[in-house]
Short mmCIF file of C-alpha atoms in Angstrom, two decimals:
data_model
loop_
_atom_site.label_atom_id
_atom_site.label_comp_id
_atom_site.label_asym_id
_atom_site.label_seq_id
_atom_site.Cartn_x
_atom_site.Cartn_y
_atom_site.Cartn_z
CA MET A 1 0.00 0.00 0.00
CA SER A 2 1.43 3.39 -0.99
CA HIS A 3 1.50 6.23 1.50
CA SER A 4 -1.26 8.04 -0.47
CA HIS A 5 -3.46 4.96 -0.26
CA LEU A 6 -2.79 4.75 3.47
CA ILE A 7 -3.88 8.36 3.98
CA ARG A 8 -7.09 7.76 2.00
CA TYR A 9 -7.76 4.58 3.99
CA ILE A 10 -7.55 6.46 7.28
CA LEU A 11 -9.59 9.39 5.99
CA TYR A 12 -12.49 7.53 4.40
CA PHE A 13 -12.81 4.61 6.78
CA GLU A 14 -11.84 6.37 10.02
CA ALA A 15 -9.39 3.65 10.93
CA SER A 16 -8.76 2.93 14.58
CA PRO A 17 -5.20 3.07 15.97
CA ASP A 18 -4.94 -0.71 15.74
CA GLN A 19 -6.03 -0.65 12.09
CA ILE A 20 -3.53 2.07 11.31
CA GLN A 21 -0.75 0.02 12.87
CA VAL A 22 -1.75 -2.99 10.76
CA GLU A 23 -1.80 -1.00 7.58
CA ILE A 24 1.58 0.55 8.31
CA GLY A 25 2.89 -2.92 9.05
CA ASN A 26 1.59 -4.17 5.72
CA MET A 27 3.09 -1.21 3.95
CA THR A 28 6.55 -1.77 5.41
CA ALA A 29 6.38 -5.43 4.36
CA GLU A 30 6.30 -4.38 0.71
CA PRO A 31 9.66 -3.97 -1.02
CA VAL A 32 9.16 -0.24 -1.51
CA LYS A 33 11.75 2.39 -0.67
CA PHE A 34 10.66 5.90 0.33
CA LYS A 35 12.69 9.05 0.29
CA CYS A 36 13.04 10.94 3.55
CA VAL A 37 10.93 13.78 2.22
CA GLU A 38 8.13 11.35 1.29
CA ILE A 39 8.13 9.91 4.79
CA LEU A 40 7.99 13.41 6.26
CA GLU A 41 5.15 14.39 3.94
CA MET A 42 3.21 11.28 4.94
CA THR A 43 3.81 12.03 8.61
CA VAL A 44 2.54 15.58 8.21
CA GLN A 45 -0.57 14.37 6.38
CA ILE A 46 -1.32 11.83 9.11
CA LEU A 47 -0.78 14.46 11.82
CA ASN A 48 -3.11 16.89 10.03
CA LEU A 49 -5.68 14.16 9.66
CA PHE A 50 -5.39 13.27 13.33
CA HIS A 51 -5.71 16.95 14.25
CA LYS A 52 -8.91 17.19 12.21
CA LYS A 53 -10.24 14.06 13.90
CA LEU A 54 -9.54 15.58 17.32
CA GLN A 55 -11.29 18.81 16.33
CA ASP A 56 -14.34 16.84 15.16
CA ILE A 57 -14.43 14.96 18.46
CA CYS A 58 -14.18 18.19 20.43
CA ALA A 59 -17.01 19.75 18.44
CA SER A 60 -19.34 16.74 18.69
CA ARG A 61 -18.30 15.34 22.09
CA GLN A 62 -21.58 16.21 23.83
CA LYS A 63 -23.95 14.46 21.42
CA ASN A 64 -21.88 11.64 19.94
CA SER A 65 -21.38 8.34 21.76
CA ILE A 66 -18.24 7.98 23.83
CA GLU A 67 -17.02 5.09 21.66
CA ASN A 68 -15.91 7.73 19.14
CA ILE A 69 -13.66 9.16 21.81
CA ILE A 70 -12.25 6.06 23.49
CA ARG A 71 -11.55 4.25 20.21
CA ILE A 72 -8.81 6.72 19.25
CA PHE A 73 -6.71 5.60 22.23
CA PRO A 74 -4.99 2.23 21.78
CA ASP A 75 -4.45 1.99 25.56
CA ILE A 76 -7.26 3.50 27.65
CA GLN A 77 -5.03 3.31 30.74
CA GLN A 78 -2.77 5.94 29.16
CA ALA A 79 -5.55 8.04 27.62
CA GLU A 80 -5.47 10.82 30.24
CA ASN A 81 -1.73 11.23 29.77
CA ASP A 82 -2.21 11.24 25.97
CA LEU A 83 -4.85 13.96 26.20
CA ASN A 84 -2.62 16.12 28.37
CA GLN A 85 0.18 15.79 25.83
CA LEU A 86 -2.23 16.74 23.03
CA GLN A 87 -3.52 19.88 24.76
CA SER A 88 -2.18 22.17 22.05
CA LEU A 89 -4.34 20.38 19.45
CA LEU A 90 -7.52 20.40 21.54
CA ASP A 91 -10.27 22.90 22.24
CA PRO A 92 -9.52 24.11 25.82
CA LEU A 93 -13.25 24.02 26.61
CA ALA A 94 -13.48 20.37 25.58
CA LEU A 95 -10.44 19.07 27.46
CA PRO A 96 -12.05 18.75 30.95
CA GLN A 97 -14.98 16.76 29.55
CA LEU A 98 -12.73 14.50 27.48
CA LEU A 99 -10.55 13.84 30.53
CA SER A 100 -13.67 13.01 32.53
CA ILE A 101 -14.88 10.54 29.90
CA VAL A 102 -11.59 8.64 29.56
CA SER A 103 -11.13 8.64 33.34
CA PHE A 104 -14.53 7.03 33.78
CA TRP A 105 -13.88 4.45 31.09
CA LYS A 106 -10.47 3.54 32.49
CA ASN A 107 -12.01 2.85 35.91
CA SER A 108 -15.46 1.73 34.76
CA SER A 109 -15.21 -1.83 36.15
CA ARG A 110 -14.36 -0.66 39.68
CA ILE A 111 -16.95 2.15 39.51
CA HIS A 112 -19.68 -0.26 38.44
CA HIS A 113 -18.81 -2.64 41.30
CA ILE A 114 -18.92 0.22 43.82
CA CYS A 115 -22.36 1.30 42.62
CA LYS A 116 -23.72 -2.26 42.50
CA GLY A 117 -22.29 -2.91 45.97
CA LEU A 118 -24.04 0.18 47.31
CA SER A 119 -27.27 -0.99 45.67
CA PHE A 120 -26.91 -4.28 47.55
CA LEU A 121 -26.37 -2.45 50.86
CA ASN A 122 -29.25 -0.12 50.05
CA LYS A 123 -31.58 -3.10 50.34
CA ALA A 124 -29.69 -5.02 53.04
CA VAL A 125 -29.79 -2.26 55.67
CA SER A 126 -32.90 -0.33 54.58
CA ALA A 127 -30.96 2.73 53.46
CA ASN A 128 -31.96 5.69 51.34
CA ILE A 129 -28.98 5.93 48.97
CA ASP A 130 -29.66 7.65 45.63
CA SER A 131 -30.54 4.56 43.58
CA THR A 132 -31.24 6.71 40.50
CA LEU A 133 -27.62 7.85 40.44
CA LEU A 134 -26.33 4.32 41.03
CA ASP A 135 -28.46 2.95 38.19
CA SER A 136 -27.43 5.79 35.88
CA VAL A 137 -23.74 5.11 36.46
CA CYS A 138 -24.15 1.38 35.82
CA ALA A 139 -26.10 2.10 32.63
CA ILE A 140 -23.20 3.97 30.97
CA ASN A 141 -21.77 2.08 28.00
CA GLU A 142 -20.03 2.78 24.70
CA LYS A 143 -23.25 4.13 23.16
CA THR A 144 -23.81 6.71 25.91
CA SER A 145 -23.39 10.31 24.78
CA GLY A 146 -20.33 12.19 25.90
CA ASP A 147 -22.42 14.80 27.69
CA GLU A 148 -24.43 12.21 29.67
CA CYS A 149 -21.31 10.23 30.57
CA ALA A 150 -19.41 13.27 31.85
CA LEU A 151 -22.35 14.69 33.82
CA THR A 152 -23.21 11.36 35.45
CA TYR A 153 -19.59 10.67 36.30
CA GLU A 154 -19.17 14.08 37.92
CA LYS A 155 -22.28 13.48 40.06
CA TYR A 156 -20.86 10.11 41.09
CA ARG A 157 -17.53 11.68 42.01
CA ASP A 158 -19.14 14.50 44.02
CA LYS A 159 -21.55 12.29 45.96
CA ILE A 160 -19.62 9.03 46.33
CA GLU A 161 -15.98 8.99 45.26
CA LYS A 162 -14.71 12.26 46.74
CA PRO A 163 -16.38 12.01 50.19
CA LEU A 164 -15.31 8.39 50.79
CA SER A 165 -11.90 6.90 51.52
CA ASP A 166 -10.31 4.41 49.17
CA ASP A 167 -10.71 1.71 51.84
CA MET A 168 -14.46 2.33 52.02
CA LEU A 169 -14.84 2.35 48.23
CA THR A 170 -12.96 -0.95 48.04
CA LEU A 171 -15.22 -2.47 50.70
CA PHE A 172 -18.34 -1.41 48.82
CA SER A 173 -16.93 -2.77 45.54
CA TYR A 174 -16.51 -6.18 47.21
CA TYR A 175 -20.24 -6.24 47.91
CA SER A 176 -20.58 -6.62 44.12
CA SER A 177 -17.41 -8.35 42.91
CA GLY A 178 -17.49 -10.62 45.98
CA SER A 179 -21.26 -10.80 46.45
CA ASP A 180 -21.09 -14.60 46.95
CA LEU A 181 -18.79 -14.04 49.91
CA PHE A 182 -21.19 -11.69 51.69
CA GLU A 183 -24.19 -13.88 50.95
CA PHE A 184 -22.35 -16.86 52.46
CA LEU A 185 -21.25 -14.83 55.49
CA GLY A 186 -24.86 -13.83 56.07
CA SER A 187 -25.95 -17.47 56.08
CA LEU A 188 -23.46 -18.51 58.79
CA SER A 189 -23.94 -18.39 62.54
CA ASN A 190 -21.08 -17.72 64.94
CA ASP A 191 -21.14 -21.43 65.80
CA ASP A 192 -20.68 -22.28 62.11
CA VAL A 193 -17.57 -20.13 61.93
CA TYR A 194 -16.22 -21.60 65.18
CA ASN A 195 -16.73 -25.11 63.80
CA LEU A 196 -14.87 -24.15 60.61
CA GLN A 197 -11.89 -23.00 62.65
CA GLU A 198 -11.93 -26.13 64.79
CA ALA A 199 -12.17 -28.37 61.72
CA VAL A 200 -9.15 -26.78 60.08
CA ASN A 201 -7.16 -27.09 63.30
CA ASP A 202 -8.02 -30.78 63.76
CA TRP A 203 -7.72 -32.11 60.23
CA GLU A 204 -4.28 -33.07 58.98
CA GLU A 205 -5.26 -32.45 55.39
CA THR A 206 -7.49 -29.55 54.54
CA LEU A 207 -8.40 -27.47 51.52
CA VAL A 208 -7.39 -24.17 53.18
CA SER A 209 -4.94 -23.11 55.84
CA THR A 210 -5.79 -22.07 59.38
CA LYS A 211 -4.59 -18.58 58.46
CA ILE A 212 -7.15 -18.24 55.67
CA VAL A 213 -10.01 -19.45 57.87
CA PHE A 214 -8.90 -17.02 60.60
CA GLU A 215 -9.02 -14.20 58.04
CA PHE A 216 -12.45 -15.38 56.87
CA ALA A 217 -13.67 -15.40 60.50
CA THR A 218 -12.30 -11.87 60.95
CA VAL A 219 -14.30 -10.65 57.94
CA LYS A 220 -17.40 -12.29 59.40
CA ASN A 221 -16.77 -10.60 62.75
CA PHE A 222 -16.28 -7.22 61.09
CA VAL A 223 -19.46 -7.46 59.01
CA ASP A 224 -21.60 -8.59 61.96
CA ARG A 225 -20.32 -5.84 64.23
CA ALA A 226 -20.75 -3.18 61.55
CA TYR A 227 -24.31 -4.31 60.87
CA ASP A 228 -25.07 -4.20 64.61
CA THR A 229 -23.74 -0.64 64.78
CA ILE A 230 -25.81 0.39 61.74
CA LYS A 231 -28.88 -1.28 63.26
CA VAL A 232 -28.47 0.76 66.45
CA LYS A 233 -28.22 3.94 64.36
CA HIS A 234 -31.40 2.94 62.54
CA GLN A 235 -33.20 2.58 65.87
CA GLU A 236 -31.91 5.98 67.00
CA LEU A 237 -33.43 7.48 63.87
CA LYS A 238 -36.71 5.83 64.88
CA ASN A 239 -36.55 3.57 61.83
CA THR A 240 -36.36 6.39 59.28
CA PRO A 241 -34.23 5.46 56.25
CA LEU A 242 -30.48 5.51 56.76
CA GLN A 243 -28.33 7.80 54.62
CA LEU A 244 -25.04 6.86 52.96
CA ASN A 245 -23.10 8.71 55.65
CA ASP A 246 -24.78 6.60 58.35
CA ILE A 247 -23.62 3.40 56.66
CA VAL A 248 -20.10 4.74 56.14
CA THR A 249 -19.89 5.82 59.78
CA GLY A 250 -21.05 2.38 60.93
CA PHE A 251 -18.36 0.58 58.96
CA ALA A 252 -15.67 3.16 59.77
CA THR A 253 -16.33 2.95 63.51
CA ILE A 254 -15.68 -0.80 63.57
CA TRP A 255 -12.78 -0.54 61.11
CA LYS A 256 -10.83 1.56 63.62
CA ASN A 257 -10.33 -1.57 65.72
CA GLU A 258 -6.77 -2.86 65.45
CA GLN A 259 -7.87 -6.38 64.56
CA PHE A 260 -9.36 -5.12 61.29
CA LYS A 261 -6.37 -3.13 60.05
CA ASP A 262 -5.68 -5.75 57.32
CA LEU A 263 -9.33 -6.13 56.32
CA ARG A 264 -8.69 -5.42 52.63
CA THR A 265 -6.19 -8.28 52.49
CA TYR A 266 -8.64 -10.55 54.34
CA LEU A 267 -11.43 -9.69 51.91
CA GLU A 268 -9.25 -10.74 48.99
CA SER A 269 -8.01 -13.98 50.59
CA SER A 270 -11.54 -14.93 51.72
CA SER A 271 -12.95 -14.32 48.25
CA LEU A 272 -10.26 -16.43 46.60
CA ALA A 273 -10.73 -19.30 49.06
CA LEU A 274 -14.52 -19.12 49.20
CA SER A 275 -15.25 -22.30 47.21
CA SER A 276 -12.93 -24.32 49.46
CA ILE A 277 -14.41 -22.85 52.64
CA LYS A 278 -17.90 -23.65 51.38
CA ARG A 279 -16.86 -27.23 50.74
CA ILE A 280 -15.50 -27.66 54.27
CA HIS A 281 -18.69 -26.15 55.70
CA LEU A 282 -20.81 -28.54 53.63
CA GLU A 283 -18.81 -31.52 54.89
CA LEU A 284 -19.35 -30.36 58.49
CA VAL A 285 -23.07 -29.96 57.89
CA ASP A 286 -23.26 -33.46 56.37
CA LYS A 287 -21.39 -34.93 59.34
CA GLU A 288 -23.69 -33.15 61.79
CA GLN A 289 -26.78 -34.34 59.98
CA SER A 290 -25.42 -37.89 59.85
CA LYS A 291 -24.73 -37.76 63.61
CA ARG A 292 -28.27 -36.58 64.31
CA ARG A 293 -29.72 -39.34 62.18
CA ARG A 294 -27.70 -41.96 64.10
CA ILE A 295 -28.86 -40.53 67.43
CA ALA A 296 -32.46 -40.50 66.20
CA ASP A 297 -32.12 -44.12 65.08
CA ILE A 298 -30.72 -45.15 68.47
CA LEU A 299 -33.52 -43.37 70.32
CA GLN A 300 -36.11 -44.91 68.03
CA LYS A 301 -34.74 -48.41 68.64
CA SER A 302 -34.59 -47.87 72.39
CA ILE A 303 -38.23 -46.83 72.41
CA VAL A 304 -39.21 -49.91 70.45
#
C-alpha cells in the first residue's frame, strides 16, 4: 500500500489506531523504498488528519457516543496522559470533559462494582442511597453520549468517590465483585464459623490453611459488628431510612479496631478461598446431619 493509499484509507474509513498500525505494518512489508521527504510528507498528512479528527471529536463530544472518543486511544489506561500531551491540538473548553470521559472508562469496572455494591447495601440495611444515580452510572456504555457520561460521572464523584476513603470504596466494591462471599457470610452463625476454625485445626489435610479461615472469620466478625452498629443507628433514627453517611460511619467505627487493620487483604483472601471454605462447611453440615440421624435411630430403637 502506498502512502497516499494509506492516507485515504484512514480518511475515508476512520481507521482505529490498531487498524492504522496494521496497515503501516503491511506497507513496510512491501519492497518499496521511500525518500526521507516522502516519509515526512506522509507524517505531516497523518498528523493533520489526526488533528482534524480531534477537532471533530471536540465539536461533537456532547452528542456523539463515547465510543468515538475512546476508540482513538490504543491503551485507555494511558488516555489521560495522551490527552494532556495533546492539549495544544484540543479545544480548551473540551479538554475537561474529554478527561472526565476517559477517566470514567479507564475505571469503569471498579466504579460499576462500587455502585452495585451500594445498591446491595441499600436493600440489606434499609438505606436511602440515591438509587437513581447508582443505576445511571451502571447504565453507561459505549453508546452513551459524551455529555451524559461526563455529567453522570461528575455526580458520582461528588456524591460518592470524593467524600469516601479508598478503603471504604474498596469495601463497597466487594459487595458486588465478591457478592457470593457476603451472601455466604450472612448465612453462617457464629457457631458455624467456630466449627470451621476447629475443623481446620483438627484435620491433617485440609483445603485451606488455618490462616485463611482465621481471616475469613475476621471478615465475618467485622461485618456482623458493623451491621449491629448500623442497626443501632437505625433505631436511634426511629426507623427512618439511613443515609449513605450513616452506613459509612457504621463501617468506619468498627474498622478503627486494630484487629481489622488488614481487612482489605482478608477480603481478597476470603474471596479467593470461598469455594474451598464452602466445601468444608458442607462436609461439616453433612457430618452433623449424619450424627443426628444416628442418634435419632438409636432413640427410636430404644423406644421400640
